[in-house]
Short mmCIF file of C-alpha atoms in Angstrom, two decimals:
data_model
loop_
_atom_site.label_atom_id
_atom_site.label_comp_id
_atom_site.label_asym_id
_atom_site.label_seq_id
_atom_site.Cartn_x
_atom_site.Cartn_y
_atom_site.Cartn_z
CA MET A 1 5.21 -0.92 23.51
CA THR A 2 4.15 1.40 26.73
CA GLU A 3 1.41 3.65 26.63
CA PRO A 4 3.93 7.04 27.05
CA GLU A 5 5.35 5.68 23.48
CA ARG A 6 2.07 5.35 22.22
CA GLU A 7 1.12 8.87 23.61
CA LYS A 8 4.33 9.96 22.28
CA ASN A 9 3.73 8.55 18.39
CA SER A 10 0.41 10.31 18.95
CA TYR A 11 -1.17 8.24 15.86
CA GLY A 12 0.63 10.30 13.60
CA ASN A 13 2.06 8.28 11.31
CA MET A 14 1.01 5.26 12.51
CA LYS A 15 -0.62 2.77 9.48
CA THR A 16 -0.44 -0.51 9.49
CA LEU A 17 -3.33 -3.04 10.42
CA ASP A 18 -0.97 -3.84 13.40
CA ILE A 19 -1.03 -0.03 14.75
CA LEU A 20 -4.77 0.91 13.61
CA LEU A 21 -5.83 -2.16 16.01
CA TRP A 22 -4.72 -0.34 19.23
CA LYS A 23 -6.52 2.93 18.24
CA LYS A 24 -9.81 1.05 18.07
CA GLN A 25 -9.10 -0.64 21.77
CA GLN A 26 -9.22 2.36 23.48
CA GLY A 27 -10.75 2.02 27.04
CA ASN A 28 -11.39 -0.53 28.19
CA ARG A 29 -9.09 -2.63 25.89
CA LYS A 30 -8.18 -5.41 28.46
CA ALA A 31 -11.88 -6.63 28.74
CA SER A 32 -12.90 -6.07 24.97
CA ILE A 33 -9.80 -7.86 23.53
CA LEU A 34 -10.64 -10.82 25.63
CA LYS A 35 -14.51 -10.50 24.79
CA SER A 36 -13.81 -10.66 21.43
CA GLY A 37 -11.13 -12.93 20.82
CA SER A 38 -9.21 -10.44 19.15
CA LEU A 39 -5.71 -11.04 21.33
CA LEU A 40 -5.42 -14.13 18.86
CA GLN A 41 -6.15 -12.40 15.82
CA PHE A 42 -3.74 -9.55 17.31
CA ARG A 43 -0.60 -12.57 17.47
CA LEU A 44 -1.49 -13.85 14.62
CA VAL A 45 -1.19 -10.97 12.43
CA THR A 46 1.99 -9.60 14.11
CA LEU A 47 2.91 -13.07 13.30
CA GLY A 48 2.04 -13.42 9.39
CA ASN A 49 3.52 -9.71 9.14
CA THR A 50 6.71 -10.73 10.64
CA VAL A 51 8.09 -14.09 9.03
CA SER A 52 6.52 -13.23 5.43
CA ASN A 53 9.66 -10.51 6.15
CA LEU A 54 12.08 -13.54 5.44
CA ILE A 55 11.65 -13.26 1.43
CA MET A 56 13.27 -10.12 1.23
CA ILE A 57 16.02 -11.12 3.91
CA ILE A 58 17.04 -14.54 2.99
CA PRO A 59 16.99 -14.66 -0.84
CA PRO A 60 18.90 -11.30 -0.71
CA ILE A 61 21.70 -12.39 1.02
CA PHE A 62 22.41 -15.49 -0.99
CA GLY A 63 22.33 -13.28 -4.07
CA ALA A 64 24.76 -10.84 -2.19
CA ILE A 65 27.23 -13.78 -1.69
CA GLN A 66 27.04 -14.67 -5.34
CA SER A 67 27.67 -11.39 -6.85
CA ILE A 68 31.08 -11.35 -4.60
CA ARG A 69 31.62 -14.54 -6.31
CA ASP A 70 30.90 -13.68 -9.57
CA ARG A 71 32.91 -10.43 -9.32
CA LEU A 72 29.71 -8.53 -9.83
CA GLU A 73 29.51 -4.52 -9.65
CA LYS A 74 29.12 -3.31 -6.03
CA ARG A 75 26.17 -1.30 -6.51
CA TYR A 76 24.89 -5.11 -7.11
CA ILE A 77 25.91 -5.87 -3.72
CA ALA A 78 24.28 -3.29 -2.64
CA ALA A 79 21.16 -3.26 -4.08
CA TYR A 80 20.68 -6.61 -2.69
CA LEU A 81 21.78 -6.59 0.73
CA ALA A 82 19.66 -2.86 0.90
CA LEU A 83 16.63 -5.21 0.19
CA THR A 84 17.66 -7.67 2.99
CA VAL A 85 17.56 -4.37 5.25
CA VAL A 86 14.38 -3.36 4.25
CA GLY A 87 13.37 -6.83 5.34
CA MET A 88 14.98 -7.04 8.51
CA GLY A 89 13.93 -3.29 9.48
CA SER A 90 9.80 -4.50 8.72
CA TRP A 91 11.00 -7.38 10.94
CA CYS A 92 11.89 -5.46 13.51
CA PHE A 93 8.73 -3.42 13.69
CA HIS A 94 5.95 -5.89 13.18
CA MET A 95 8.13 -7.70 16.11
CA THR A 96 7.76 -4.30 18.28
CA LEU A 97 5.52 -1.86 16.92
CA LYS A 98 7.86 0.48 17.87
CA TYR A 99 8.16 4.17 16.30
CA GLU A 100 12.11 3.55 15.73
CA MET A 101 11.86 -0.03 14.52
CA GLN A 102 9.20 1.85 11.88
CA LEU A 103 11.51 4.09 10.65
CA LEU A 104 13.75 1.26 10.27
CA ASP A 105 11.18 -0.60 8.10
CA GLU A 106 10.21 2.48 6.20
CA LEU A 107 13.38 4.91 6.04
CA PRO A 108 15.25 2.01 4.02
CA MET A 109 12.29 1.62 1.16
CA ILE A 110 13.68 5.33 -0.10
CA TYR A 111 17.24 4.71 0.33
CA SER A 112 16.79 0.89 -1.19
CA CYS A 113 14.99 2.23 -4.38
CA CYS A 114 17.71 5.02 -4.73
CA ILE A 115 20.18 2.32 -4.93
CA PHE A 116 17.90 0.62 -7.58
CA VAL A 117 17.61 4.15 -9.75
CA TYR A 118 21.32 4.01 -10.24
CA CYS A 119 21.85 0.68 -11.24
CA MET A 120 18.40 0.97 -13.74
CA PHE A 121 20.21 4.48 -15.07
CA GLU A 122 23.63 3.23 -14.73
CA CYS A 123 23.17 -0.40 -17.15
CA PHE A 124 24.55 0.72 -20.43
CA LYS A 125 28.30 2.93 -18.86
CA THR A 126 31.56 1.18 -19.04
CA LYS A 127 32.52 -1.48 -16.99
CA ASN A 128 32.73 -0.06 -13.18
CA SER A 129 31.99 3.47 -14.27
CA ILE A 130 30.75 5.87 -11.74
CA ASN A 131 28.17 8.66 -12.13
CA TYR A 132 29.27 11.05 -9.29
CA HIS A 133 26.23 13.73 -10.26
CA LEU A 134 23.62 11.10 -9.79
CA ILE A 135 24.99 9.48 -6.88
CA PHE A 136 24.89 13.13 -5.32
CA THR A 137 21.16 14.12 -6.51
CA LEU A 138 20.26 10.55 -5.19
CA VAL A 139 21.38 10.84 -1.68
CA LEU A 140 20.39 14.73 -1.73
CA PHE A 141 16.91 13.27 -2.26
CA SER A 142 16.98 10.50 0.48
CA LEU A 143 18.36 13.11 3.22
CA ILE A 144 15.73 15.62 2.00
CA VAL A 145 13.26 12.57 2.44
CA THR A 146 14.19 11.74 5.80
CA THR A 147 13.94 15.30 7.15
CA ILE A 148 10.75 16.27 6.05
CA TYR A 149 9.53 12.96 7.10
CA LEU A 150 10.99 13.11 10.52
CA LYS A 151 10.01 16.39 11.29
CA VAL A 152 6.03 15.88 9.56
CA LYS A 153 5.18 12.17 10.57
CA GLU A 154 3.36 11.92 8.02
CA PRO A 155 2.81 8.58 6.16
CA ILE A 156 0.89 9.92 2.81
CA PHE A 157 4.63 12.23 2.59
CA HIS A 158 6.12 8.84 2.64
CA GLN A 159 3.94 6.68 0.23
CA VAL A 160 4.45 10.00 -2.70
CA MET A 161 7.92 9.89 -2.51
CA TYR A 162 8.26 5.79 -2.36
CA GLY A 163 5.46 5.94 -5.52
CA MET A 164 7.92 8.23 -7.13
CA LEU A 165 10.96 6.59 -7.30
CA VAL A 166 8.84 3.46 -7.69
CA PHE A 167 6.84 5.55 -10.71
CA THR A 168 10.92 6.08 -12.12
CA LEU A 169 11.81 2.71 -12.32
CA VAL A 170 8.51 1.76 -13.73
CA LEU A 171 9.74 4.13 -16.95
CA ARG A 172 12.98 3.39 -17.02
CA SER A 173 12.17 -0.80 -17.19
CA ILE A 174 10.10 -0.11 -19.82
CA TYR A 175 11.89 2.03 -21.82
CA ILE A 176 14.65 -1.57 -21.94
CA VAL A 177 12.07 -3.78 -23.01
CA THR A 178 10.66 -2.35 -25.45
CA TRP A 179 13.41 -0.16 -27.10
CA VAL A 180 16.80 -1.98 -26.01
CA TYR A 181 16.43 -5.50 -24.88
CA PRO A 182 12.81 -6.69 -26.29
CA TRP A 183 13.15 -10.31 -25.17
CA LEU A 184 13.46 -9.27 -21.71
CA ARG A 185 9.62 -7.92 -21.47
CA GLY A 186 8.69 -11.73 -19.72
CA LEU A 187 11.19 -10.82 -16.48
CA GLY A 188 10.54 -7.12 -17.33
CA TYR A 189 7.02 -7.22 -17.12
CA THR A 190 6.70 -10.27 -14.35
CA SER A 191 8.64 -8.36 -11.74
CA LEU A 192 6.86 -5.00 -12.13
CA THR A 193 2.90 -6.86 -12.32
CA ILE A 194 4.63 -8.81 -9.24
CA PHE A 195 5.62 -5.54 -7.08
CA LEU A 196 2.75 -2.74 -8.42
CA LEU A 197 0.06 -6.14 -7.08
CA GLY A 198 2.01 -5.54 -3.64
CA PHE A 199 1.61 -2.10 -3.41
CA LEU A 200 -2.06 -2.03 -4.76
CA LEU A 201 -2.66 -4.53 -1.71
CA TRP A 202 -0.77 -2.69 0.40
CA ASN A 203 -2.62 0.69 -0.14
CA VAL A 204 -6.07 -1.44 -0.05
CA ASP A 205 -5.27 -2.40 3.61
CA ASN A 206 -4.39 1.38 4.59
CA ILE A 207 -7.65 2.38 3.21
CA PHE A 208 -9.92 -0.34 4.45
CA CYS A 209 -8.44 -1.78 7.40
CA ASP A 210 -11.41 -1.54 9.09
CA SER A 211 -13.79 -2.90 6.76
CA LEU A 212 -11.47 -5.72 6.15
CA ARG A 213 -10.87 -6.48 10.02
CA ASN A 214 -14.64 -6.81 10.59
CA PHE A 215 -14.67 -9.41 7.52
CA ARG A 216 -12.34 -11.41 9.15
CA LYS A 217 -14.13 -11.20 12.35
CA ARG A 218 -17.00 -12.83 10.64
CA ALA A 219 -14.84 -14.85 7.97
CA PRO A 220 -13.81 -18.51 8.10
CA PRO A 221 -10.32 -18.64 9.62
CA ILE A 222 -8.61 -19.27 6.20
CA LEU A 223 -10.02 -16.36 4.27
CA GLY A 224 -8.75 -14.15 7.41
CA VAL A 225 -5.61 -15.71 6.93
CA THR A 226 -5.69 -15.15 3.02
CA THR A 227 -7.03 -12.21 3.40
CA GLN A 228 -4.06 -10.78 5.39
CA PHE A 229 -3.20 -7.66 2.85
CA HIS A 230 -0.18 -6.72 4.71
CA ALA A 231 1.45 -9.72 4.80
CA TRP A 232 0.97 -10.22 1.14
CA TRP A 233 2.65 -6.95 0.64
CA HIS A 234 5.60 -7.88 2.40
CA ILE A 235 5.50 -11.30 -0.27
CA LEU A 236 4.86 -9.34 -3.47
CA THR A 237 6.90 -6.83 -3.07
CA GLY A 238 9.88 -8.70 -1.93
CA LEU A 239 9.43 -11.29 -4.57
CA GLY A 240 9.17 -8.11 -7.33
CA SER A 241 11.90 -6.42 -5.80
CA TYR A 242 14.14 -9.00 -6.04
CA LEU A 243 12.74 -10.14 -10.00
CA HIS A 244 13.65 -6.49 -10.32
CA ILE A 245 17.36 -6.89 -9.37
CA LEU A 246 17.47 -9.73 -11.37
CA PHE A 247 16.50 -8.00 -14.69
CA SER A 248 18.71 -5.15 -14.06
CA LEU A 249 21.52 -7.10 -12.98
CA TYR A 250 20.50 -8.77 -16.67
CA THR A 251 20.39 -5.75 -18.46
CA ARG A 252 23.90 -4.76 -16.86
CA THR A 253 25.70 -7.92 -17.84
CA LEU A 254 24.58 -8.66 -21.22
CA TYR A 255 25.86 -4.92 -22.29
CA LEU A 256 28.82 -6.22 -20.23
CA ARG A 257 28.68 -9.28 -22.72
CA TYR A 258 28.47 -11.43 -20.06
CA ARG A 259 26.68 -14.03 -21.23
CA PRO A 260 23.70 -14.21 -18.43
CA LYS A 261 21.16 -16.86 -18.36
CA VAL A 262 18.57 -16.75 -15.29
CA LYS A 263 18.15 -20.29 -14.27
CA PHE A 264 16.44 -21.62 -11.03
CA LEU A 265 17.73 -23.25 -8.40
CA PHE A 266 15.77 -26.44 -7.15
CA GLY A 267 13.87 -25.87 -10.31
CA MET A 268 11.41 -23.00 -8.82
CA TRP A 269 13.94 -19.63 -6.98
CA PRO A 270 15.32 -17.50 -10.37
CA VAL A 271 19.23 -16.36 -10.08
CA VAL A 272 20.82 -15.08 -12.61
CA MET A 273 24.13 -17.35 -13.81
CA PHE A 274 26.90 -16.61 -16.26
CA GLU A 275 28.09 -18.95 -19.16
CA PRO A 276 32.18 -19.21 -19.82
CA GLN A 277 33.15 -16.46 -22.12
CA ARG A 278 34.26 -17.45 -25.13
CA LYS A 279 37.94 -17.83 -26.03
CA HIS A 280 38.62 -16.40 -29.53
#
């Protein structure tokens, strides 16, 4: 990113460790970087924050392909692809550190969560039903959030709006595993726990960025790598979001009597498969 671009952004909407590193290195920036070795740290952080997005890109693509093969409802194909878009947007942002790419990272987070909300609240409807009122509400919400965020460029606003959607998904998931399908608690609570842990680390990284960076300068390299909480945020929320789609898909197909089963590819990666329908 060039100096004019950084001046244009005015740091008003920058919240990641990568961007905050710039702010601390104003003045005699090049000499400071070469003297302290921060250039290597900067590149390692950027690489980690970029590559960690693969978990939000590759598995959802295969999930979308499998959903097409199984002739599932298009909402779940959209959910998988939306997660892929989030991962690709985050990859582009951390690779380029440009404001436009940051929007490609953050705004799809809102849009994908809206798709997740739609899927969760339509789990117990007839097959291929469409709730136009809910679609209209979620689209309107997305448009309002987008318009305000582009205007105010305030990361707290984005985090609060995203948190509201996540909170809605948490409440809906708890309702399903408590009163509808209690035997899905394992999958439901696992997805929520992993996602919320990533959300927690994301906020810890935002709030204590300077302290964590100073700690990594003194800590052994391996400890410095394992405390890159923004990369962990990508990994944990990517996995948590993927598991949430599985939970939503399992709930939906169970209601439709598809006889779903969670199986592990290569003994490690969870997918939802369907047993053949019984002939009467």
